[in-house]
Coordinates of C-alpha atoms and ligand atoms in Angstrom, one line a residue:
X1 CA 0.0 0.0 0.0
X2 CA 1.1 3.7 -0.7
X3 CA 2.3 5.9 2.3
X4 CA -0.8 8.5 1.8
X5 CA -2.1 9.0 5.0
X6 CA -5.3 7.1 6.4
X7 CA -8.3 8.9 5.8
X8 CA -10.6 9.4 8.9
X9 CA -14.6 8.3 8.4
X10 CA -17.5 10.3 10.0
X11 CA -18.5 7.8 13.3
X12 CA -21.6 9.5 14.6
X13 CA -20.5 12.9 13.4
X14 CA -17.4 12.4 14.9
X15 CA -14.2 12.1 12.4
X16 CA -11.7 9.2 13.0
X17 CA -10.3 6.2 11.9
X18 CA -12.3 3.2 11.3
X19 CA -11.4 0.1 13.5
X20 CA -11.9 -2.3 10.9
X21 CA -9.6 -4.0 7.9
X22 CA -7.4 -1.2 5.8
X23 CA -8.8 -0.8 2.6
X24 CA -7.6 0.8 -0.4
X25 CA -9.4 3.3 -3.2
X26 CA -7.6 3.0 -6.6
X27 CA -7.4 5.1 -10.0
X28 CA -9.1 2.7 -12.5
X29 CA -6.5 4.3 -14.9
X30 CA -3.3 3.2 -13.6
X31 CA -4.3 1.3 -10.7
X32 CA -2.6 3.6 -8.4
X33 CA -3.7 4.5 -4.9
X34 CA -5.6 7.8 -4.3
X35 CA -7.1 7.2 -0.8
X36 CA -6.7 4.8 2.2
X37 CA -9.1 4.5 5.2
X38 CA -9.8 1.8 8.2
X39 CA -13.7 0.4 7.3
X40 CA -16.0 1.0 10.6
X41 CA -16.0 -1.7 13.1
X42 CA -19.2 -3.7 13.9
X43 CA -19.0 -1.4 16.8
X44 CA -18.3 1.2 15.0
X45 CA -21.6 0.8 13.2
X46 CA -23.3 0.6 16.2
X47 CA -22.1 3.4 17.5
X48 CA -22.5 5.5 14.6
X49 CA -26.3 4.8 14.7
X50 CA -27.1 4.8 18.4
X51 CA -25.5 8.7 17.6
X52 CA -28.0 9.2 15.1
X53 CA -30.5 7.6 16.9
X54 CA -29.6 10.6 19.6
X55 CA -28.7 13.4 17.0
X56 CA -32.1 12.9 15.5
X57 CA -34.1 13.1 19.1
X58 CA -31.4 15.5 20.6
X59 CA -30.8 17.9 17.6
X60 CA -33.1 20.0 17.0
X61 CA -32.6 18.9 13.3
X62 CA -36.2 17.3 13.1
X63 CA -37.8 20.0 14.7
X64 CA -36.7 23.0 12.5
X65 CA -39.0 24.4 10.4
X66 CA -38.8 23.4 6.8
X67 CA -37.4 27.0 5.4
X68 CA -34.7 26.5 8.1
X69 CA -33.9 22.9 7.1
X70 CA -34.0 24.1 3.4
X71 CA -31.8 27.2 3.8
X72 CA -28.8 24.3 5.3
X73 CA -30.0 22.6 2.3
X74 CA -29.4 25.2 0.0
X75 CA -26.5 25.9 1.8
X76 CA -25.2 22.4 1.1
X77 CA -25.5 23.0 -2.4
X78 CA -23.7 26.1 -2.8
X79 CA -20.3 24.8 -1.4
X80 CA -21.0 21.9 -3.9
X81 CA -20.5 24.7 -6.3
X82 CA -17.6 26.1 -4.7
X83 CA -16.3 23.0 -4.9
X84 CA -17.5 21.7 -7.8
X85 CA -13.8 21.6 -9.8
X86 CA -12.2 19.6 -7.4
X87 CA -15.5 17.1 -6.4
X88 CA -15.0 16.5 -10.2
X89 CA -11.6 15.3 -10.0
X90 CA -11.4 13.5 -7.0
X91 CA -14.9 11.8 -8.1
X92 CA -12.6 10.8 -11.6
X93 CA -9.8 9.5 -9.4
X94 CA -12.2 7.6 -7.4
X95 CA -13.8 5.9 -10.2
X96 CA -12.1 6.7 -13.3
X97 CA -14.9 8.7 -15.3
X98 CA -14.2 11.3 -17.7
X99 CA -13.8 14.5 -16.2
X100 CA -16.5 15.9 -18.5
X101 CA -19.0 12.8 -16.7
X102 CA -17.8 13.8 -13.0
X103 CA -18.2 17.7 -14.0
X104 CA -21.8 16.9 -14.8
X105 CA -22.4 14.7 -11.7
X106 CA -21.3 17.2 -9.3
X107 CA -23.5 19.8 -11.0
X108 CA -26.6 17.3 -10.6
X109 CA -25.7 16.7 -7.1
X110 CA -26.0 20.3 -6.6
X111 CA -29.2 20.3 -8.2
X112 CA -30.6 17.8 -6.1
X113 CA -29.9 19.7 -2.8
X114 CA -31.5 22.9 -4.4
X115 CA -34.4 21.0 -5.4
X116 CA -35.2 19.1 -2.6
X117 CA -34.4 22.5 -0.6
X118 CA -37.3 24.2 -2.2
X119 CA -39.5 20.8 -2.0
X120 CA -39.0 20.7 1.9
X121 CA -40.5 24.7 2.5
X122 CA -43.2 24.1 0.0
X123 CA -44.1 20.3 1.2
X124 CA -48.0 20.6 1.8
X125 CA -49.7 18.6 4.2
X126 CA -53.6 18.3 3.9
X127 CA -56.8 18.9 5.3
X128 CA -59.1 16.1 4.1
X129 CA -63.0 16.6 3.6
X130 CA -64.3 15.5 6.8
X131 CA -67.3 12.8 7.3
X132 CA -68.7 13.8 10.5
X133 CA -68.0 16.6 13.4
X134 CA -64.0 16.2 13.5
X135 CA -61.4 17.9 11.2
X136 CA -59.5 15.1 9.0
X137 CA -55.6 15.9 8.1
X138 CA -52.9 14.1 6.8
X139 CA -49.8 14.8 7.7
X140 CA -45.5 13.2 7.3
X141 CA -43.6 12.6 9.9
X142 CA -39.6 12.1 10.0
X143 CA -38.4 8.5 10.5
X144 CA -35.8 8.9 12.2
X145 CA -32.4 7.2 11.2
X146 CA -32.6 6.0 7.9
X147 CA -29.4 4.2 5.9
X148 CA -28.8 4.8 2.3
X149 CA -26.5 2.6 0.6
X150 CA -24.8 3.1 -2.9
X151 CA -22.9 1.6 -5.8
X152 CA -20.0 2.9 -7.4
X153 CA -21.1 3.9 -10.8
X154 CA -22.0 7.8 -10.0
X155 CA -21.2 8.3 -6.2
X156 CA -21.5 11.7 -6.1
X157 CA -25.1 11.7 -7.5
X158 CA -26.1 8.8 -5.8
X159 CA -25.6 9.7 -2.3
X160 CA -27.1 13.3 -2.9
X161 CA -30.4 11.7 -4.3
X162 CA -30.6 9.9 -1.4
X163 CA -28.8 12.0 1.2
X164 CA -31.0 15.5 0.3
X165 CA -34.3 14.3 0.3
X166 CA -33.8 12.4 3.4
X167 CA -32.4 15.2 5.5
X168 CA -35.0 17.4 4.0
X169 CA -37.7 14.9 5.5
X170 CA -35.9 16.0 9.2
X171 CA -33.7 12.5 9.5
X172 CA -30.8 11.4 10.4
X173 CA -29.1 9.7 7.9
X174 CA -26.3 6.9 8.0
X175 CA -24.5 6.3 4.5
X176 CA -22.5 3.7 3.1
X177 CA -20.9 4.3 -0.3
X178 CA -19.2 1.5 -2.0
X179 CA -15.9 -0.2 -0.9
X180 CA -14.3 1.1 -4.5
X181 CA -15.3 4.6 -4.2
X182 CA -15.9 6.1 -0.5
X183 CA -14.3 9.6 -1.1
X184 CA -17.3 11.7 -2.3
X185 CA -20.0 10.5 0.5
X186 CA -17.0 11.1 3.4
X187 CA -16.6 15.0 1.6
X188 CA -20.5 15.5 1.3
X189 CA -20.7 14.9 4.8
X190 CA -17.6 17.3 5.6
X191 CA -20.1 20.0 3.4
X192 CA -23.2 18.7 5.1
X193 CA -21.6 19.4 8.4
X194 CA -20.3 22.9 7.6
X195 CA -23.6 23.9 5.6
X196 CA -24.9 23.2 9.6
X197 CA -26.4 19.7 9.6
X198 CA -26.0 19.0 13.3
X199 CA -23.1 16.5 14.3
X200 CA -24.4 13.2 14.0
X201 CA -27.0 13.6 11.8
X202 CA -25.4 12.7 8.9
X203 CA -22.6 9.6 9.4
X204 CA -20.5 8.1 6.5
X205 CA -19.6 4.4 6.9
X206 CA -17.3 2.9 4.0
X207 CA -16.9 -0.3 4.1
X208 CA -17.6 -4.2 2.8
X209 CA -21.3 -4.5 1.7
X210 CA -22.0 -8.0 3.3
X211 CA -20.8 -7.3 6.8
X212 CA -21.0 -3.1 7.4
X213 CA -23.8 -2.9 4.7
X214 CA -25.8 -5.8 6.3
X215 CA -25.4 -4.7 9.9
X216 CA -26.6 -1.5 8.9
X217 CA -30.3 -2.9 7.5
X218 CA -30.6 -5.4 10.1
X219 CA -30.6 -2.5 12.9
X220 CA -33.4 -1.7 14.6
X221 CA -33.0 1.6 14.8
X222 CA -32.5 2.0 11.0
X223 CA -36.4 2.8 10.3
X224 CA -35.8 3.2 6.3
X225 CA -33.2 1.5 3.8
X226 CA -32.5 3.1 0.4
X227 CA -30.0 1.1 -1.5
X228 CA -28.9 1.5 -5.0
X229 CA -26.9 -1.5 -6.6
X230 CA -27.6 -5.0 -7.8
X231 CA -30.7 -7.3 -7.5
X232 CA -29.2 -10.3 -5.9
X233 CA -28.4 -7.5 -3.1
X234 CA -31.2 -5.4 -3.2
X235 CA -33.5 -8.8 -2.7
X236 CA -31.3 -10.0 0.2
X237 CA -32.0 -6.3 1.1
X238 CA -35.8 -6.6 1.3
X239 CA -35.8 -9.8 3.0
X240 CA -34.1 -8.2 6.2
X241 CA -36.2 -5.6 5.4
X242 CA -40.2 -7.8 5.3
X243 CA -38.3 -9.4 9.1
X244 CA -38.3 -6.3 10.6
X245 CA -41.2 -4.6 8.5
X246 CA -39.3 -1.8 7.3
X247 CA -40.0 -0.1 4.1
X248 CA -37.4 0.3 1.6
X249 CA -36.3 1.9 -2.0
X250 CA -34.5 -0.6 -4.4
X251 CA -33.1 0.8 -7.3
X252 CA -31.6 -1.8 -9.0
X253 CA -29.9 -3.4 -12.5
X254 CA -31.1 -3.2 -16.0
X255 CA -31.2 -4.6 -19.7
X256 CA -32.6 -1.7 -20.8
X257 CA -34.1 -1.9 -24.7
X258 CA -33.6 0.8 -27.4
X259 CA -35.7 0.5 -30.3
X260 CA -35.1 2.0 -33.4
X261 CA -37.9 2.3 -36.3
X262 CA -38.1 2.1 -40.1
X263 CA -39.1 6.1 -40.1
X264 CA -36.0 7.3 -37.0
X265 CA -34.1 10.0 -37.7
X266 CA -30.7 8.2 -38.2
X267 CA -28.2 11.2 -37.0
X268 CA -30.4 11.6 -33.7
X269 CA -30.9 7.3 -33.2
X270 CA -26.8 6.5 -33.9
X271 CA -25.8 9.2 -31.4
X272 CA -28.7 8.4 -28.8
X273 CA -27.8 4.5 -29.0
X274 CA -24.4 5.1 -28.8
X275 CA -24.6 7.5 -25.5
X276 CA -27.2 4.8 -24.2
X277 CA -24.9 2.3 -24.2
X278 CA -21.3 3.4 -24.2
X279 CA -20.9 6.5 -22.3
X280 CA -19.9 5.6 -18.5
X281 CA -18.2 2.6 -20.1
X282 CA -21.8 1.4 -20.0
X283 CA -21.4 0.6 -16.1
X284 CA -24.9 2.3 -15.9
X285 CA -27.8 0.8 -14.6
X286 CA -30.2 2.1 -17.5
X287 CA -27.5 1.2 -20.4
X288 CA -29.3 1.1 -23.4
X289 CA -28.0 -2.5 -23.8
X290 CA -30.6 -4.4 -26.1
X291 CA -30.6 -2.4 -29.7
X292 CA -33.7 -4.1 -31.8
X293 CA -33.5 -2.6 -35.2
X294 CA -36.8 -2.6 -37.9
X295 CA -35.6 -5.2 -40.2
X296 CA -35.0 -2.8 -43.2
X297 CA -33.0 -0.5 -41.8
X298 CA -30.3 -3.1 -40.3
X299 CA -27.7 -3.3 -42.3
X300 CA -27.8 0.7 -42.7
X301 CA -28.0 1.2 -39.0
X302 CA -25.6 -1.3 -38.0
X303 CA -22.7 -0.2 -40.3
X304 CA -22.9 3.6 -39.1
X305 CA -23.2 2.6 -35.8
X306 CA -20.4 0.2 -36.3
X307 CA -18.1 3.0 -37.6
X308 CA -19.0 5.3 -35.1
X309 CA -19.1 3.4 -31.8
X310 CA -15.4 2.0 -33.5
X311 CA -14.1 5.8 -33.5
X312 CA -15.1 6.6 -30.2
X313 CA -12.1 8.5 -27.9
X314 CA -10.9 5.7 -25.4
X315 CA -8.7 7.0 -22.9
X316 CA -7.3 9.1 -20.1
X317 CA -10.3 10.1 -18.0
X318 CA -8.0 13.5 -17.6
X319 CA -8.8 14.6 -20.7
X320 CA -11.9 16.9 -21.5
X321 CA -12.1 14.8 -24.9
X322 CA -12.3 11.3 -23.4
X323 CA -15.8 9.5 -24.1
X324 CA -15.2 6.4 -22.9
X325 CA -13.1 5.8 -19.1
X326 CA -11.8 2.6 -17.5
X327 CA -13.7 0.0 -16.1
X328 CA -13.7 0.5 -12.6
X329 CA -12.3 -2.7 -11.5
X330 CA -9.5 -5.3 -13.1
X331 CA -11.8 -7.9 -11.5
X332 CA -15.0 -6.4 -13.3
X333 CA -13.3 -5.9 -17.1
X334 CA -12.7 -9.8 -16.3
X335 CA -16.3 -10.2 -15.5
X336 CA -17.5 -7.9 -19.0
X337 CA -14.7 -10.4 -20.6
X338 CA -16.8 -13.4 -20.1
X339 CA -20.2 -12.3 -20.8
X340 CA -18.4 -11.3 -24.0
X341 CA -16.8 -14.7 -24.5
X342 CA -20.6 -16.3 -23.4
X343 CA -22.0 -14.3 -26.2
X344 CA -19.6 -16.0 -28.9
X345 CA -20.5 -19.0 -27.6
X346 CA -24.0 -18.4 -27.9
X347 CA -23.7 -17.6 -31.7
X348 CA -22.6 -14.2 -30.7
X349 CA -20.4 -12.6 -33.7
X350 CA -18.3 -9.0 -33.2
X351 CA -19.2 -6.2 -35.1
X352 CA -16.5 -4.0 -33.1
X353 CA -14.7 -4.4 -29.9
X354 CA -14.5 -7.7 -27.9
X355 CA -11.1 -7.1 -26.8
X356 CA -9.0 -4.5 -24.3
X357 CA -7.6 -1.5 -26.5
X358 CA -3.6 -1.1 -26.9
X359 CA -1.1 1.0 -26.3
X360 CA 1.2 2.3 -23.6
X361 CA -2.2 4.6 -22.4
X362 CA -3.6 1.2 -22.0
X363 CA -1.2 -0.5 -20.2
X364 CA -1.9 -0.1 -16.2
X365 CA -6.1 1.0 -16.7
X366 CA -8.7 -1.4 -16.9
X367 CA -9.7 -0.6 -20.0
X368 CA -11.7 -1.9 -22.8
X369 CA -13.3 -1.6 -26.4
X370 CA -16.8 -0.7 -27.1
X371 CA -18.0 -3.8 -28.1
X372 CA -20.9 -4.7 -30.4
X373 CA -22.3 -8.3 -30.9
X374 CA -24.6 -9.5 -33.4
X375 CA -26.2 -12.7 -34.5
X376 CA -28.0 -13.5 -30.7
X377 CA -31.6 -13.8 -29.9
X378 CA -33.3 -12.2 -26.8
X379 CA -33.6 -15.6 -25.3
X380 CA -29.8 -16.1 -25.2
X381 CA -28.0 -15.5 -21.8
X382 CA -26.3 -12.4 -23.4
X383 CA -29.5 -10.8 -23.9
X384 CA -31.2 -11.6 -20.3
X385 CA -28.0 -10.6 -18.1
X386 CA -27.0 -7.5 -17.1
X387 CA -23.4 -6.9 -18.0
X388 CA -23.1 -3.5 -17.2
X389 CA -20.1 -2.7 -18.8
X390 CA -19.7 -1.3 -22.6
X391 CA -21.6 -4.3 -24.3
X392 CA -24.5 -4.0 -27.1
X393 CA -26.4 -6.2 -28.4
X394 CA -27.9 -5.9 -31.4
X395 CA -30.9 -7.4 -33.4
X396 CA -33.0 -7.1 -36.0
X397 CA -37.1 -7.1 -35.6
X398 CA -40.0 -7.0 -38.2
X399 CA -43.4 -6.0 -36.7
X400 CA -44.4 -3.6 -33.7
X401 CA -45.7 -6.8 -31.9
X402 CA -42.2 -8.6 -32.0
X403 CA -40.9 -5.8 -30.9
X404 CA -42.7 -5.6 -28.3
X405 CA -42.8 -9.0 -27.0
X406 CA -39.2 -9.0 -26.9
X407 CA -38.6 -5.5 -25.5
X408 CA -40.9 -7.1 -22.2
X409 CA -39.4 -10.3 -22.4
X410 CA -36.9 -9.8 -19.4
X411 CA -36.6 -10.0 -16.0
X412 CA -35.6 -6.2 -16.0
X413 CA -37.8 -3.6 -16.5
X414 CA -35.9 -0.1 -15.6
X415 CA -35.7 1.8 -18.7
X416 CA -36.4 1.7 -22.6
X417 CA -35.4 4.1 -25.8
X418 CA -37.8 5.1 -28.8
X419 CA -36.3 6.2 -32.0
X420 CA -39.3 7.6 -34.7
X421 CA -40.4 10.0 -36.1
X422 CA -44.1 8.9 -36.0
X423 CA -45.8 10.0 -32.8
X424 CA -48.7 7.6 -32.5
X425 CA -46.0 4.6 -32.7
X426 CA -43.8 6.5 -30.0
X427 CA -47.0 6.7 -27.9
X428 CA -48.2 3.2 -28.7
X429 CA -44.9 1.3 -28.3
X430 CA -44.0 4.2 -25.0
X431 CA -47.2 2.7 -23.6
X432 CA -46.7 -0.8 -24.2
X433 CA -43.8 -1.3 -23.2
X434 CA -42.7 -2.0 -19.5
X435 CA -40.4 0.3 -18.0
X436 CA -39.8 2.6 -15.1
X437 CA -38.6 5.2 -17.5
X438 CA -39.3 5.7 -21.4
X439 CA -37.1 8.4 -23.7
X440 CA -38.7 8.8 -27.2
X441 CA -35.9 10.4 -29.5
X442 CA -33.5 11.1 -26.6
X443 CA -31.8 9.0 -24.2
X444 CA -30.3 9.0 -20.4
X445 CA -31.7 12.2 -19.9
X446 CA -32.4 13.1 -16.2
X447 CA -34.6 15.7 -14.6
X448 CA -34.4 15.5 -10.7
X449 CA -38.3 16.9 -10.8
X450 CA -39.3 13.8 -12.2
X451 CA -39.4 10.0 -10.3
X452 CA -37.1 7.3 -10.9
X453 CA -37.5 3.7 -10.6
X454 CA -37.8 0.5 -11.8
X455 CA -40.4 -2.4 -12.7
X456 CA -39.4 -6.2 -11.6
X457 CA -36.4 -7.2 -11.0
X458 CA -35.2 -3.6 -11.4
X459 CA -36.7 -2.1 -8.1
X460 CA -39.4 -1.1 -5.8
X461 CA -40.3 2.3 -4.8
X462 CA -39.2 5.7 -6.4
X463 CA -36.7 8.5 -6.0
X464 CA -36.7 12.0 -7.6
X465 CA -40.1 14.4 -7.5
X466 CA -41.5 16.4 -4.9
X467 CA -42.6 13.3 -3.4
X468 CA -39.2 11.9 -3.1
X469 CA -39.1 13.9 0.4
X470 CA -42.1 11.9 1.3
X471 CA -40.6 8.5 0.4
X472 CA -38.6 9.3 3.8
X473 CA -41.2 9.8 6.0
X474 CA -44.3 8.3 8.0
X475 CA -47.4 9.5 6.9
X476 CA -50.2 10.4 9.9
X477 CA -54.0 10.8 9.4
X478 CA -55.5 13.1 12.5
X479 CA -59.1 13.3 13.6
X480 CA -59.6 16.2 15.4
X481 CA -63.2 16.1 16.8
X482 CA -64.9 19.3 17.5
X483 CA -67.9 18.2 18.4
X484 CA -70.3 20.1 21.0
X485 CA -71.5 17.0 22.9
X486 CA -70.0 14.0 24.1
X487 CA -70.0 11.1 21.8
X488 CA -73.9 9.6 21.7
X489 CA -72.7 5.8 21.5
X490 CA -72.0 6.0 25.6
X491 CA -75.1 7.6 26.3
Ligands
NAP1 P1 -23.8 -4.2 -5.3 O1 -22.7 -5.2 -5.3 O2 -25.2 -4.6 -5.1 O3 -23.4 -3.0 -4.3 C1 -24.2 -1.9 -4.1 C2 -24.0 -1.4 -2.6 O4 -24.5 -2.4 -1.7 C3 -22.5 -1.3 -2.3 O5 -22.3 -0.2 -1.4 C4 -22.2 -2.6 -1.6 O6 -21.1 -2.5 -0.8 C5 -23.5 -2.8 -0.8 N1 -23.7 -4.2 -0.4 C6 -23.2 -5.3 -0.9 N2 -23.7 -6.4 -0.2 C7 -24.6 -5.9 0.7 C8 -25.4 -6.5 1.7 N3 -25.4 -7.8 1.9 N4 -26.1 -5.7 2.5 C9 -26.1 -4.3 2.4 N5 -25.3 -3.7 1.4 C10 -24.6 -4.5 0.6 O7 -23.9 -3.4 -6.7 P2 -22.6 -2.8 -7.5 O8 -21.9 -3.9 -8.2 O9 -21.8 -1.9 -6.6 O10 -23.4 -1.9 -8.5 C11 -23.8 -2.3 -9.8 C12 -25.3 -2.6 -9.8 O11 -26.0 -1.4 -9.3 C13 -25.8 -2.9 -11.1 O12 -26.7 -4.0 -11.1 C14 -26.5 -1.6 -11.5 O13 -27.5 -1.8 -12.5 C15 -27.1 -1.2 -10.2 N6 -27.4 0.2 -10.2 C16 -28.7 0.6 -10.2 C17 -29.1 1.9 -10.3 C18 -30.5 2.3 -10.3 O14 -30.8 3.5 -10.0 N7 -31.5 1.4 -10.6 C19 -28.1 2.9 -10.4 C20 -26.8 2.5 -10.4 C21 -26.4 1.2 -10.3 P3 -19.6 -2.9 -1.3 O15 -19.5 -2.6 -2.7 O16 -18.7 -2.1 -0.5 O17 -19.5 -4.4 -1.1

């Protein structure tokens, strides 16, 4: 290991080293280190959450009003923008995106706090039409301590979707960002803190998923779990979770389909597909990573595409021009290897890619080729798995109803692309088809006004909208009776 100093974690509010293993954050580009931290003890966790638990009763956080909660809040996102330069680059050391990617993530992290700032002072609560001699309201109440835990695809813009509308909601909130990439949660929570969240409202604990992760759902003081990541985790997830009756958000993994018509415009579907699917290296949970292409247009498509996705910048994440990062892991480019190699042995033939680039840029990164693959069907493995990694496949189709059936003919329902230019198919096929999210001539676009969430295998719940705050808090129906005379029943 390097001699950079270890990093303290945020205990309970309080900053110190973890007493768990060492652990390492590398530069997917070189495989060097660029932090080192001690994970939280068990006790550590425990601690950490008994503080909330007491931060949360004890703060006065709960209690403010919602303009006061949502001037910290906008005070939160402000030093973002201070900061936003170097967020962005420690965000591309931490995971190796392009510099252009991490600029834009910090920029919708700052978003987020803004907007949930200005959803927490204009939250309204309601008075219901009454049915006898009482007033009828309903109203939220904060949880409590609620956990949110996050992959390491976007951290930045994960942990503020989860992080702003739960402290909006008036909770204390324990985070655990991913083993690969803790720096950007333990800095939110050093902005959090001098924005003025109260000490131990907001707690930071990096560390292994199956042993911090899990002892954070299974406490019973953790009222809420949000948890981003995969669906073998997010299941084990909501079983703790039906045990100890606790509600929960899953956002989880994706096969997402992109569908491109005889009538598209081509410029507009070749760049949208290629953005869909290649830009984060494709290690994005809506990846537009089933193409289905109207028959007639195949060959066209697929040759342009071919070209283009072929000529796309590989490379230093450093440089503004870069479109296409490392992988985040040497471990995961060996798992993207093998789906690849399971997709040639399905049939599977390479229209590009299927192999690491080279060069001495190359050398120490996990890198690797965009990689098309042709010449499957949607029944094969390489079309039901997620890879997430920089992977299409591709495959012609002939009728709207074939589309279709193949489009919903997987276990993941999270997202789906529409390329036409005729807006009764876009409405007909944006209907039909089963998805959290649909884009119709555009693609992995984001507003943080509108919800999030997937179908199936790809999630419960929603994130995002003004009811996002809500999502973090108990709701409360109140009878308030006003009658004149006692109740007649005891008469
Ligand atoms: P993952 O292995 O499920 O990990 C996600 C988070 O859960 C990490 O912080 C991980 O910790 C933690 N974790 C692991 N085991 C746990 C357990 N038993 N209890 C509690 N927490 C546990 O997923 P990943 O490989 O990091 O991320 C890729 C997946 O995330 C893909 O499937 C992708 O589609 C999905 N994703 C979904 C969305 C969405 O919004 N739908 C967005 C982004 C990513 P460690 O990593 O430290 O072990």
């Amino acid at each position: 290991m390097s001699n950079l100093e270890l990093l303290p974690i945020n205990i309970g509010g309080e900053w110190r080293l973890g007493g768990g293993d060492e652990s390492a954050t590398l530069y997917p580009a070189t495989g060097e280190v660029v932090g080192r931290l001690r994970a939280p003890s068990l006790a550590d966790v425990q601690e950490a959450i008994e503080k909330a638990d007491h931060a949360f009763r004890t703060s006065g956080w709960a209690q403010k009003k919602p303009h006061e909660r949502a001037a910290v809040l906008h005070r939160v996102a402000q030093l973002i923008r201070e900061r936003a330069e170097p967020l962005a680059q420690l965000q591309r050391l931490d995971n190796g995106k392009p510099i252009s990617e991490t600029r834009a993530l910090v920029a919708s992290a700052a978003g987020t706090f803004q907007f949930f700032a200005a959803a927490c002072e204009t939250m309204e609560e309601t008075i219901t039409p009454s049915r006898g001699d009482f007033m009828t309201m309903s109203v939220y109440e904060p949880m409590g301590v609620v956990a949110a835990i996050t992959p390491w695809n976007s951290p930045i813009a994960s942990e503020a979707q989860k992080l702003a509308p739960a402290l909006a909601a008036g909770n204390a909130v324990v985070v655990k960002p991913a083993e690969a990439t803790p720096l950007l949660a333990l800095e939110l929570a050093k902005i959090c803190e001098e924005a003025g969240v109260p000490k131990g409202i907001v707690s930071v604990l990096p560390g292994r998923g199956s042993v911090i992760g899990d002892a954070i759902t299974k406490h019973p003081l953790v009222k809420r779990v949000s948890f981003t990541g995969g669906t073998s985790t997010g299941k084990h997830i909501a079983r703790i979770a039906a045990d100890k009756m606790m509600p929960v958000s899953l956002e989880l993994g994706g096969k997402s389909a992109t569908m491109v018509l005889e009538d598209a415009d081509l410029d507009h579907a070749v760049n949208g597909v290629l953005y869909g699917i290649f830009s984060s290296s494709g290690e994005s949970c809506i990846a537009g990573s089933r193409l289905f292409v109207a028959r007639k247009l195949y060959g066209d498509f697929m040759e342009r595409l071919t070209a283009k996705a072929a000529a796309l910048r590989v490379g230093d994440p450093a440089d503004e021009r870069t479109q296409m990062g490392p992988l985040i892991t040497a471990k995961h480019r060996e798992s993207i290897e093998s789906y690849v190699q399971l997709g040639l042995s399905e049939g599977g033939r390479l229209r590009t890619g299927g192999h690491r680039p080279e060069g001495a840029l190359y050398e120490r990164g996990y890198y690797y080729r965009p990689t098309i693959l042709e010449g499957v069907t949607n029944n094969d493995q390489i079309c039901q798995q997620e890879i997430f990694g920089p992977v299409l496949v591709a495959m012609p189709f002939d009728d709207e109803e074939a589309l279709l059936e193949q489009a919903n003919d997987s276990v993941y329902a999270l997202a789906a692309g529409i390329w036409t230019r005729d807006y009764k198919a876009a409405w007909r096929i944006g209907r039909a088809v089963q998805a959290g999210t649909v884009w119709i001539n555009t693609y992995k676009q984001f507003s943080i006004s509108t919800p999030f969430g997937g179908w199936r295998d790809s999630g419960l719940g929603r994130e995002k909208g003004r009811l996002g705050i809500q999502q973090y808090m108990e709701q409360k129906s109140m009878y308030w009776g006003l009658n004149e005379h006692p109740l007649a029943w005891a008469n």
